[in-house]
Amino acid sequence: MAFKDLREFLDYLKERRDLFVVDREVSTEYEIAAFSRKTSDLDGPALLFTNVKGYEMPVLGGLYGARRRIAQALGLNEDNLLQEYIKKEKQLLEPKLVADGPVKEVVWKGDDIDLFKLPIITNFEKDAGPYITGGIQIARDPVSGARNCSMHRMLLLDRNHLTVYAPMGRQLGIIISRYEDNDQPTEIATAIGVEPATAIASQCRPPLGTDEMYIAGGMRGEPVELVKCETIDVEVPATAEIVIEGRTIPHRRADDGPFGEYPGTYSWVRQAPVLEVTAITMRQKPIYQNVLTGMPMTENHWMMDLAATAIAYQEAYKICPDIKDIRMTPGGTSRHHLVVSIKKRHEYEPRNIITALLAANIGAKLVIVVDEDIDIYNPLEVEWAVNTRVQAERDVIILPTMYSPTLDPSAPAPRSSSKMGIDATAPLGKREEYARVYTPGQDEPYITEMLMNYMKGN
Ligand SMILES: Cc1cc2nc3c(=O)[nH]c(=O)nc-3n(C[C@H](O)[C@H](O)[C@H](O)COP(=O)(O)O)c2cc1C
């Protein structure tokens, strides 16, 4: 089932008691972020704040702070989510250009442009200021001509300027530098509050030249409807709540940061391109959306998890079709640590998996490969495999500093990391020596039942 727009998804959640309308007065400074943090820690509902101090607009927070809502956004069940997601990601559907759409109901141009009228949120104690965190940036690559969609934080600088944190290596960063090679600005539209499959599709990582709007259409099972922007040659989702149109100022950079980022640490001050806003369009009674980053797991992690894990799965599958399961662990920020379980058929297969995943453009810095008998969702079992099946000098691979698209504070230089792989599989043909001990009957239901009854006081 495709949601027509964000509002239809919110209605769907409300029916399931998974959207909490908060009518108590709240501040854009920290308070909305604090609520969003708590609801993702509790695996709680999405939050719609209808009484935001100093603003007319309601603010949506915590929408993607639970895994179930990522699945619902795509019309999928949580069971077997990764495999179903991989199928969806491959179904491309061309977007449809339409003449008009709700996002044009209100248009601010010229002196009407004022970013201070948007309830932009300050999320963390040491943040440089209010950041737009829930915007999807849409721009055209000058080389391939293809559209690119991705999410990048934007620091509010003044009434018509924002930073765009699109570092080199990110496709938007490459696009900006390609325009700057010819001293040209980059036209960027930032869509806030889009229909949920489009938001999740923005996190796919196809090679530059593939338009994520096709992927979004495939995920929805219906084309994404796009309308032309007012002041730039870019198309945006017709049902977005708010669109900020703008052009980068070639070669202009501004301080961006500190900002509380997905590793759960601050991203300190860096230089980021500056965007000059040329128009803001919106629906009547628009909903502003904030997306929380910070300590795992919260919105940013859940939104990115499937796309990155899908890349890792497909890379590992090329080497070992008997891959049983794969996971980016929450403690590894759902980005830096991967655990893979396989049915090993060659002694050195794990080494190929390790090097392939460490080199894949997803930012993994630790890959652990275990045998199929290990439950990768149980950290005790993974550590037990590392403990009983690993000898460091034989089974640990360390790669020197490589390019790595992360914000890891331990990195020796931005976008780089040294990497490690651990082959925690038992040697082939020696399974018996490594088998776990077992007492016949230990899993008998009557034993569990008797113990549980006693513990409950029955
Ligand atoms: C809430 C949220 C905020 C994000 N902020 C940034 C950001 O500020 N800079 C960045 O490079 N990536 C950011 N990302 C990750 C990118 O949007 C994501 O990796 C995307 O797939 C990159 O697209 P690309 O493959 O076109 O470069 C963010 C992701 C989410 C979910």
Short mmCIF file of C-alpha atoms and ligand atoms in Angstrom, two decimals:
data_model
loop_
_atom_site.label_atom_id
_atom_site.label_comp_id
_atom_site.label_asym_id
_atom_site.label_seq_id
_atom_site.Cartn_x
_atom_site.Cartn_y
_atom_site.Cartn_z
CA MET A 1 0.00 0.00 0.00
CA ALA A 2 1.40 3.39 -1.00
CA PHE A 3 0.75 6.39 1.20
CA LYS A 4 -0.37 9.42 -0.79
CA ASP A 5 1.57 11.77 1.44
CA LEU A 6 2.98 12.19 4.93
CA ARG A 7 -0.45 13.09 6.32
CA GLU A 8 -1.95 9.79 5.19
CA PHE A 9 0.88 7.95 6.96
CA LEU A 10 0.20 9.96 10.12
CA ASP A 11 -3.51 9.03 9.95
CA TYR A 12 -2.50 5.38 9.58
CA LEU A 13 -0.30 5.63 12.69
CA LYS A 14 -2.96 7.48 14.65
CA GLU A 15 -5.44 4.65 14.03
CA ARG A 16 -2.87 2.27 15.53
CA ARG A 17 -2.16 4.49 18.55
CA ASP A 18 1.34 5.04 17.22
CA LEU A 19 1.12 8.82 16.84
CA PHE A 20 0.96 10.81 20.05
CA VAL A 21 -0.41 14.34 19.58
CA VAL A 22 1.35 16.50 22.18
CA ASP A 23 -0.68 19.65 22.82
CA ARG A 24 1.39 20.87 25.78
CA GLU A 25 3.46 23.96 24.87
CA VAL A 26 6.98 22.89 23.85
CA SER A 27 10.13 24.72 22.84
CA THR A 28 12.08 24.22 19.60
CA GLU A 29 15.20 24.45 21.74
CA TYR A 30 15.96 20.93 23.04
CA GLU A 31 12.45 20.05 24.27
CA ILE A 32 11.15 18.52 21.02
CA ALA A 33 14.45 16.64 20.65
CA ALA A 34 14.19 15.45 24.27
CA PHE A 35 10.72 14.01 23.61
CA SER A 36 11.99 12.39 20.40
CA ARG A 37 14.94 10.86 22.25
CA LYS A 38 12.73 9.41 24.93
CA THR A 39 10.18 7.95 22.55
CA SER A 40 12.84 6.13 20.54
CA ASP A 41 14.42 4.81 23.77
CA LEU A 42 10.99 3.48 24.77
CA ASP A 43 10.23 2.14 21.27
CA GLY A 44 7.30 4.52 21.58
CA PRO A 45 5.05 6.45 19.20
CA ALA A 46 5.77 9.18 16.68
CA LEU A 47 5.07 12.64 18.09
CA LEU A 48 3.09 15.51 16.62
CA PHE A 49 3.62 18.74 18.58
CA THR A 50 0.69 21.07 17.96
CA ASN A 51 1.64 23.85 20.40
CA VAL A 52 5.15 24.99 19.53
CA LYS A 53 6.21 28.11 21.39
CA GLY A 54 6.55 31.05 18.99
CA TYR A 55 5.33 29.21 15.88
CA GLU A 56 2.07 28.46 14.13
CA MET A 57 3.36 25.28 12.49
CA PRO A 58 3.08 21.91 14.19
CA VAL A 59 6.28 19.87 14.39
CA LEU A 60 6.57 16.15 13.75
CA GLY A 61 9.30 14.35 15.72
CA GLY A 62 10.43 10.77 16.22
CA LEU A 63 8.57 9.47 13.16
CA TYR A 64 11.36 7.03 12.23
CA GLY A 65 12.43 6.27 15.81
CA ALA A 66 11.06 2.70 15.72
CA ARG A 67 11.89 -0.11 13.31
CA ARG A 68 8.22 -1.04 12.89
CA ARG A 69 7.50 2.36 11.35
CA ILE A 70 10.27 1.87 8.77
CA ALA A 71 8.58 -1.39 7.78
CA GLN A 72 5.14 0.26 7.73
CA ALA A 73 6.47 3.14 5.65
CA LEU A 74 7.33 0.58 2.97
CA GLY A 75 4.20 -1.54 3.42
CA LEU A 76 6.29 -4.45 4.77
CA ASN A 77 6.26 -6.71 7.82
CA GLU A 78 9.11 -6.57 10.28
CA ASP A 79 9.76 -10.30 9.74
CA ASN A 80 12.18 -10.94 6.90
CA LEU A 81 12.43 -7.16 6.45
CA LEU A 82 15.90 -7.10 4.89
CA GLN A 83 15.09 -9.59 2.11
CA GLU A 84 11.78 -7.90 1.33
CA TYR A 85 13.51 -4.53 1.29
CA ILE A 86 16.18 -5.79 -1.15
CA LYS A 87 13.43 -6.92 -3.54
CA LYS A 88 11.70 -3.54 -3.30
CA GLU A 89 14.89 -1.58 -3.85
CA LYS A 90 15.30 -3.23 -7.26
CA GLN A 91 11.85 -2.29 -8.61
CA LEU A 92 12.44 1.02 -10.35
CA LEU A 93 9.45 3.12 -11.37
CA GLU A 94 9.75 6.37 -13.29
CA PRO A 95 8.42 9.43 -11.45
CA LYS A 96 5.53 11.37 -12.98
CA LEU A 97 5.80 15.09 -13.64
CA VAL A 98 2.56 16.88 -12.74
CA ALA A 99 1.60 20.51 -13.35
CA ASP A 100 0.64 21.41 -9.80
CA GLY A 101 0.57 20.01 -6.29
CA PRO A 102 -0.26 20.86 -2.68
CA VAL A 103 3.33 22.00 -2.01
CA LYS A 104 2.53 25.09 -4.11
CA GLU A 105 -0.38 26.22 -1.94
CA VAL A 106 1.80 28.88 -0.28
CA VAL A 107 4.80 30.49 -1.99
CA TRP A 108 7.35 32.78 -0.32
CA LYS A 109 9.65 34.69 -2.64
CA GLY A 110 11.83 37.81 -2.36
CA ASP A 111 11.36 39.64 0.94
CA ASP A 112 8.84 37.04 2.12
CA ILE A 113 11.61 34.48 2.47
CA ASP A 114 12.37 34.08 6.15
CA LEU A 115 13.80 30.86 7.52
CA PHE A 116 13.22 32.15 11.06
CA LYS A 117 9.50 31.59 10.47
CA LEU A 118 10.13 27.82 10.33
CA PRO A 119 10.28 25.97 13.68
CA ILE A 120 13.82 24.71 13.09
CA ILE A 121 14.97 22.63 16.04
CA THR A 122 18.05 22.86 18.25
CA ASN A 123 18.68 19.23 19.14
CA PHE A 124 21.79 18.95 21.32
CA GLU A 125 23.42 20.91 24.12
CA LYS A 126 26.53 21.92 22.15
CA ASP A 127 24.96 22.31 18.70
CA ALA A 128 26.04 25.42 16.78
CA GLY A 129 22.38 26.40 16.45
CA PRO A 130 19.11 25.24 14.93
CA TYR A 131 19.57 22.60 12.22
CA ILE A 132 17.21 21.34 9.54
CA THR A 133 17.67 17.57 9.89
CA GLY A 134 14.64 16.14 8.09
CA GLY A 135 15.15 17.62 4.63
CA ILE A 136 15.80 15.62 1.47
CA GLN A 137 18.15 17.46 -0.85
CA ILE A 138 17.39 17.06 -4.54
CA ALA A 139 19.94 18.19 -7.13
CA ARG A 140 21.05 17.30 -10.65
CA ASP A 141 24.49 15.87 -11.41
CA PRO A 142 26.02 17.98 -14.22
CA VAL A 143 27.94 15.01 -15.65
CA SER A 144 25.29 12.26 -15.90
CA GLY A 145 22.32 14.64 -15.87
CA ALA A 146 20.68 12.38 -13.28
CA ARG A 147 18.79 13.60 -10.24
CA ASN A 148 20.21 12.76 -6.81
CA CYS A 149 18.28 12.62 -3.54
CA SER A 150 19.85 12.35 -0.08
CA MET A 151 19.54 13.89 3.39
CA HIS A 152 21.99 16.44 4.73
CA ARG A 153 21.83 18.57 7.84
CA MET A 154 21.60 22.34 7.33
CA LEU A 155 22.60 24.96 9.89
CA LEU A 156 20.45 28.09 9.98
CA LEU A 157 22.78 31.03 9.24
CA ASP A 158 20.32 33.89 8.66
CA ARG A 159 16.88 34.52 7.14
CA ASN A 160 17.93 33.21 3.70
CA HIS A 161 21.16 31.23 4.16
CA LEU A 162 21.88 27.69 5.32
CA THR A 163 24.90 25.41 5.29
CA VAL A 164 24.62 22.07 3.45
CA TYR A 165 26.70 19.39 5.16
CA ALA A 166 27.55 17.34 2.06
CA PRO A 167 31.16 16.24 2.50
CA MET A 168 33.34 15.02 -0.33
CA GLY A 169 32.54 11.41 -1.18
CA ARG A 170 28.82 11.91 -0.64
CA GLN A 171 27.13 12.21 -4.01
CA LEU A 172 25.79 15.70 -3.27
CA GLY A 173 29.33 16.71 -2.25
CA ILE A 174 30.62 15.43 -5.61
CA ILE A 175 27.84 17.26 -7.49
CA ILE A 176 28.65 20.54 -5.74
CA SER A 177 32.35 20.18 -6.53
CA ARG A 178 31.59 19.33 -10.18
CA TYR A 179 29.63 22.59 -10.54
CA GLU A 180 32.34 24.48 -8.69
CA ASP A 181 34.94 23.17 -11.16
CA ASN A 182 33.20 25.57 -13.59
CA ASP A 183 32.53 28.23 -10.91
CA GLN A 184 28.82 27.39 -11.07
CA PRO A 185 26.28 27.24 -8.23
CA THR A 186 24.40 24.02 -7.48
CA GLU A 187 20.62 24.28 -7.53
CA ILE A 188 19.28 22.35 -4.56
CA ALA A 189 15.71 21.81 -3.40
CA THR A 190 15.20 20.59 0.17
CA ALA A 191 11.91 18.75 0.67
CA ILE A 192 10.71 18.47 4.27
CA GLY A 193 7.86 16.19 5.30
CA VAL A 194 7.66 13.84 2.32
CA GLU A 195 5.65 10.64 1.92
CA PRO A 196 7.51 7.96 3.93
CA ALA A 197 8.74 5.57 1.17
CA THR A 198 10.42 8.53 -0.53
CA ALA A 199 12.14 9.40 2.74
CA ILE A 200 13.47 5.85 3.15
CA ALA A 201 14.50 5.69 -0.54
CA SER A 202 16.65 8.81 -0.02
CA GLN A 203 18.92 6.58 2.07
CA CYS A 204 19.66 4.12 -0.79
CA ARG A 205 23.17 4.23 -2.10
CA PRO A 206 23.01 3.46 -5.83
CA PRO A 207 25.95 4.66 -7.94
CA LEU A 208 25.84 8.35 -8.88
CA GLY A 209 23.66 8.55 -11.98
CA THR A 210 20.74 6.55 -10.55
CA ASP A 211 17.77 8.66 -9.49
CA GLU A 212 16.44 7.67 -6.04
CA MET A 213 12.98 8.91 -7.12
CA TYR A 214 12.79 5.81 -9.36
CA ILE A 215 13.61 3.66 -6.34
CA ALA A 216 11.00 5.49 -4.26
CA GLY A 217 8.41 4.79 -6.97
CA GLY A 218 9.33 1.10 -6.98
CA MET A 219 9.07 0.96 -3.22
CA ARG A 220 5.66 2.61 -3.31
CA GLY A 221 4.41 0.56 -6.25
CA GLU A 222 3.23 3.89 -7.71
CA PRO A 223 5.22 6.68 -9.34
CA VAL A 224 6.28 9.60 -7.17
CA GLU A 225 4.53 12.72 -8.45
CA LEU A 226 6.91 15.62 -8.96
CA VAL A 227 6.36 19.33 -9.63
CA LYS A 228 8.83 21.86 -10.94
CA CYS A 229 10.35 24.31 -8.50
CA GLU A 230 9.56 28.03 -8.74
CA THR A 231 13.06 29.45 -9.02
CA ILE A 232 15.40 26.56 -9.88
CA ASP A 233 15.43 23.78 -12.48
CA VAL A 234 14.72 20.95 -10.03
CA GLU A 235 11.60 18.82 -9.47
CA VAL A 236 10.25 18.01 -6.00
CA PRO A 237 7.58 15.70 -4.54
CA ALA A 238 4.23 17.40 -5.17
CA THR A 239 2.88 16.46 -1.74
CA ALA A 240 5.88 17.53 0.37
CA GLU A 241 4.93 19.69 3.34
CA ILE A 242 7.65 22.31 2.74
CA VAL A 243 10.26 22.87 0.01
CA ILE A 244 13.24 25.21 0.34
CA GLU A 245 14.69 26.16 -3.04
CA GLY A 246 18.19 27.57 -3.31
CA ARG A 247 21.56 27.83 -4.98
CA THR A 248 24.96 27.29 -3.42
CA ILE A 249 27.34 30.23 -3.58
CA PRO A 250 30.30 28.78 -5.52
CA HIS A 251 33.38 28.26 -3.34
CA ARG A 252 31.73 29.92 -0.30
CA ARG A 253 32.14 27.92 2.90
CA ALA A 254 30.90 28.54 6.44
CA ASP A 255 31.57 26.95 9.80
CA ASP A 256 29.24 24.00 10.33
CA GLY A 257 29.11 22.31 13.73
CA PRO A 258 29.30 21.32 16.42
CA PHE A 259 26.34 19.02 15.83
CA GLY A 260 25.33 15.90 17.74
CA GLU A 261 25.77 13.11 15.22
CA TYR A 262 24.89 9.45 14.68
CA PRO A 263 27.97 7.99 16.47
CA GLY A 264 26.51 9.54 19.63
CA THR A 265 29.33 12.10 19.67
CA TYR A 266 29.65 15.62 18.29
CA SER A 267 30.77 16.38 14.79
CA TRP A 268 33.03 19.38 15.47
CA VAL A 269 33.38 22.53 13.36
CA ARG A 270 33.95 21.83 9.66
CA GLN A 271 33.63 23.93 6.52
CA ALA A 272 30.42 23.38 4.58
CA PRO A 273 28.97 24.87 1.37
CA VAL A 274 26.52 27.76 1.79
CA LEU A 275 23.07 27.78 0.20
CA GLU A 276 21.22 30.99 -0.64
CA VAL A 277 17.48 30.45 -0.47
CA THR A 278 15.53 31.61 -3.54
CA ALA A 279 12.01 30.51 -2.56
CA ILE A 280 10.09 28.55 0.07
CA THR A 281 6.88 26.78 -0.91
CA MET A 282 4.53 24.82 1.32
CA ARG A 283 1.13 23.31 1.84
CA GLN A 284 -1.62 25.11 3.72
CA LYS A 285 -1.07 24.43 7.44
CA PRO A 286 2.25 22.69 6.80
CA ILE A 287 3.83 20.20 9.19
CA TYR A 288 7.52 20.79 9.88
CA GLN A 289 9.49 17.56 10.45
CA ASN A 290 12.59 17.12 12.62
CA VAL A 291 14.60 13.88 12.40
CA LEU A 292 16.73 13.03 15.42
CA THR A 293 20.35 11.86 15.25
CA GLY A 294 22.55 11.09 18.29
CA MET A 295 23.19 7.96 20.33
CA PRO A 296 22.07 4.76 18.61
CA MET A 297 19.36 3.72 18.07
CA THR A 298 17.19 6.57 16.96
CA GLU A 299 15.67 7.95 13.74
CA ASN A 300 18.84 8.47 11.74
CA HIS A 301 20.02 4.91 12.46
CA TRP A 302 16.74 3.21 11.62
CA MET A 303 16.39 5.22 8.42
CA MET A 304 19.86 4.27 7.17
CA ASP A 305 20.06 0.73 8.48
CA LEU A 306 18.23 -1.18 5.73
CA ALA A 307 19.95 0.47 2.78
CA ALA A 308 23.45 -0.05 4.19
CA THR A 309 22.76 -3.61 5.40
CA ALA A 310 21.32 -4.43 1.96
CA ILE A 311 24.59 -3.36 0.31
CA ALA A 312 26.58 -5.45 2.80
CA TYR A 313 24.35 -8.50 2.30
CA GLN A 314 24.65 -8.35 -1.48
CA GLU A 315 28.45 -7.92 -1.34
CA ALA A 316 28.80 -10.88 1.03
CA TYR A 317 26.40 -12.98 -1.07
CA LYS A 318 28.63 -12.56 -4.14
CA ILE A 319 31.37 -14.35 -2.20
CA CYS A 320 29.30 -16.75 -0.14
CA PRO A 321 25.77 -17.59 -1.31
CA ASP A 322 25.38 -19.55 1.93
CA ILE A 323 25.27 -16.36 3.99
CA LYS A 324 22.74 -16.99 6.74
CA ASP A 325 22.28 -13.54 8.22
CA ILE A 326 23.91 -10.14 8.50
CA ARG A 327 23.53 -7.27 10.89
CA MET A 328 24.86 -3.82 11.61
CA THR A 329 25.00 -3.80 15.38
CA PRO A 330 23.39 -0.99 17.41
CA GLY A 331 26.53 -0.50 19.52
CA GLY A 332 28.46 -0.07 16.28
CA THR A 333 26.12 2.87 15.58
CA SER A 334 24.27 0.67 13.12
CA ARG A 335 26.98 1.69 10.67
CA HIS A 336 30.51 0.83 11.79
CA HIS A 337 30.22 -2.80 12.96
CA LEU A 338 28.92 -5.72 10.93
CA VAL A 339 28.35 -9.30 12.05
CA VAL A 340 27.82 -11.93 9.36
CA SER A 341 26.91 -15.58 9.83
CA ILE A 342 27.71 -18.07 7.07
CA LYS A 343 27.87 -21.74 6.28
CA LYS A 344 31.57 -21.80 5.51
CA ARG A 345 32.68 -23.96 2.57
CA HIS A 346 36.26 -22.77 2.13
CA GLU A 347 38.68 -22.07 4.95
CA TYR A 348 39.50 -18.56 3.74
CA GLU A 349 36.05 -17.45 2.56
CA PRO A 350 35.61 -15.26 5.69
CA ARG A 351 38.71 -13.25 4.75
CA ASN A 352 37.20 -12.34 1.37
CA ILE A 353 33.95 -11.32 3.04
CA ILE A 354 35.83 -9.21 5.55
CA THR A 355 37.89 -7.32 2.97
CA ALA A 356 34.91 -6.82 0.63
CA LEU A 357 32.73 -5.36 3.39
CA LEU A 358 35.48 -3.17 4.81
CA ALA A 359 36.08 -1.74 1.32
CA ALA A 360 32.38 -1.29 0.46
CA ASN A 361 31.36 2.34 0.59
CA ILE A 362 29.29 2.00 3.76
CA GLY A 363 31.73 2.99 6.48
CA ALA A 364 32.18 -0.38 8.23
CA LYS A 365 35.31 -0.44 10.41
CA LEU A 366 34.82 -3.85 12.05
CA VAL A 367 33.49 -7.02 10.41
CA ILE A 368 33.07 -10.23 12.38
CA VAL A 369 32.28 -13.45 10.51
CA VAL A 370 30.75 -16.30 12.53
CA ASP A 371 29.45 -19.77 11.78
CA GLU A 372 25.79 -20.44 11.12
CA ASP A 373 25.21 -21.84 14.63
CA ILE A 374 25.79 -18.38 16.17
CA ASP A 375 22.80 -16.11 16.76
CA ILE A 376 24.08 -12.75 15.53
CA TYR A 377 21.32 -10.91 17.41
CA ASN A 378 22.73 -12.18 20.70
CA PRO A 379 25.92 -10.25 21.62
CA LEU A 380 26.84 -12.97 24.14
CA GLU A 381 26.92 -15.62 21.41
CA VAL A 382 29.00 -13.41 19.10
CA GLU A 383 31.51 -12.71 21.85
CA TRP A 384 31.53 -16.41 22.74
CA ALA A 385 32.46 -17.24 19.13
CA VAL A 386 35.23 -14.62 19.21
CA ASN A 387 36.41 -16.10 22.49
CA THR A 388 36.39 -19.78 21.54
CA ARG A 389 37.16 -19.70 17.79
CA VAL A 390 39.70 -16.89 17.37
CA GLN A 391 43.44 -16.69 17.69
CA ALA A 392 44.42 -13.08 17.09
CA GLU A 393 47.57 -13.63 15.04
CA ARG A 394 45.74 -16.03 12.71
CA ASP A 395 42.20 -14.66 12.55
CA VAL A 396 42.40 -10.88 12.88
CA ILE A 397 42.93 -8.77 9.76
CA ILE A 398 43.93 -5.13 10.16
CA LEU A 399 43.80 -2.79 7.18
CA PRO A 400 45.64 0.54 7.20
CA THR A 401 43.76 3.85 7.00
CA MET A 402 41.29 3.89 4.10
CA TYR A 403 38.54 6.19 2.84
CA SER A 404 35.52 5.70 5.04
CA PRO A 405 32.37 7.86 4.93
CA THR A 406 31.84 8.21 8.67
CA LEU A 407 31.94 10.75 11.48
CA ASP A 408 33.91 8.45 13.78
CA PRO A 409 35.65 10.71 16.33
CA SER A 410 38.60 8.29 16.56
CA ALA A 411 39.36 8.67 12.82
CA PRO A 412 42.91 9.89 12.09
CA ALA A 413 41.52 12.32 9.48
CA PRO A 414 37.99 13.19 8.27
CA ARG A 415 36.27 10.47 6.20
CA SER A 416 38.95 7.88 6.93
CA SER A 417 39.47 4.89 9.18
CA SER A 418 41.77 1.99 9.88
CA LYS A 419 39.76 -1.23 9.72
CA MET A 420 39.59 -4.62 11.37
CA GLY A 421 38.11 -7.98 10.51
CA ILE A 422 37.73 -11.02 12.76
CA ASP A 423 37.23 -14.49 11.37
CA ALA A 424 35.39 -16.10 14.28
CA THR A 425 34.51 -19.27 12.40
CA ALA A 426 35.76 -22.69 13.50
CA PRO A 427 38.22 -24.47 11.19
CA LEU A 428 36.52 -26.69 8.60
CA GLY A 429 36.37 -30.34 9.55
CA LYS A 430 36.83 -29.60 13.25
CA ARG A 431 33.25 -28.73 14.14
CA GLU A 432 33.09 -31.34 16.90
CA GLU A 433 36.00 -29.77 18.77
CA TYR A 434 34.22 -26.41 18.79
CA ALA A 435 30.67 -27.58 19.45
CA ARG A 436 28.86 -26.11 22.44
CA VAL A 437 28.00 -28.39 25.33
CA TYR A 438 24.43 -29.56 25.66
CA THR A 439 22.40 -31.36 28.32
CA PRO A 440 19.64 -33.49 26.78
CA GLY A 441 16.30 -32.12 27.99
CA GLN A 442 17.55 -28.62 28.87
CA ASP A 443 14.98 -27.04 26.55
CA GLU A 444 12.02 -29.23 27.56
CA PRO A 445 8.94 -27.00 28.01
CA TYR A 446 7.81 -28.71 31.24
CA ILE A 447 11.04 -27.74 32.97
CA THR A 448 10.72 -24.11 31.92
CA GLU A 449 7.05 -24.09 32.90
CA MET A 450 7.71 -25.50 36.38
CA LEU A 451 10.46 -22.96 37.01
CA MET A 452 8.39 -20.04 35.73
CA ASN A 453 5.45 -21.03 37.93
CA TYR A 454 7.68 -21.16 40.97
CA MET A 455 9.24 -17.78 40.13
CA LYS A 456 5.78 -16.20 39.68
CA GLY A 457 4.85 -17.51 43.13
CA ASN A 458 2.24 -20.02 41.85
C1 LIG B 1 18.38 12.10 9.38
C2 LIG B 1 19.57 11.93 8.50
C3 LIG B 1 20.51 12.95 8.41
C4 LIG B 1 21.62 12.80 7.60
N1 LIG B 1 22.52 13.83 7.53
C5 LIG B 1 23.59 13.71 6.72
C6 LIG B 1 24.50 14.80 6.59
O1 LIG B 1 24.36 15.85 7.20
N2 LIG B 1 25.55 14.64 5.75
C7 LIG B 1 25.75 13.48 5.05
O2 LIG B 1 26.71 13.38 4.29
N3 LIG B 1 24.89 12.43 5.15
C8 LIG B 1 23.82 12.53 5.95
N4 LIG B 1 22.94 11.50 6.05
C9 LIG B 1 23.19 10.27 5.29
C10 LIG B 1 22.86 10.39 3.82
O3 LIG B 1 21.65 11.08 3.60
C11 LIG B 1 22.73 9.00 3.18
O4 LIG B 1 23.87 8.22 3.42
C12 LIG B 1 22.48 9.05 1.71
O5 LIG B 1 22.15 7.77 1.24
C13 LIG B 1 23.70 9.54 0.96
O6 LIG B 1 23.34 9.66 -0.36
P1 LIG B 1 24.35 9.51 -1.56
O7 LIG B 1 24.57 8.03 -1.73
O8 LIG B 1 23.57 10.11 -2.69
O9 LIG B 1 25.59 10.26 -1.23
C14 LIG B 1 21.81 11.62 6.86
C15 LIG B 1 20.87 10.60 6.95
C16 LIG B 1 19.75 10.75 7.76
C17 LIG B 1 18.75 9.64 7.83
#
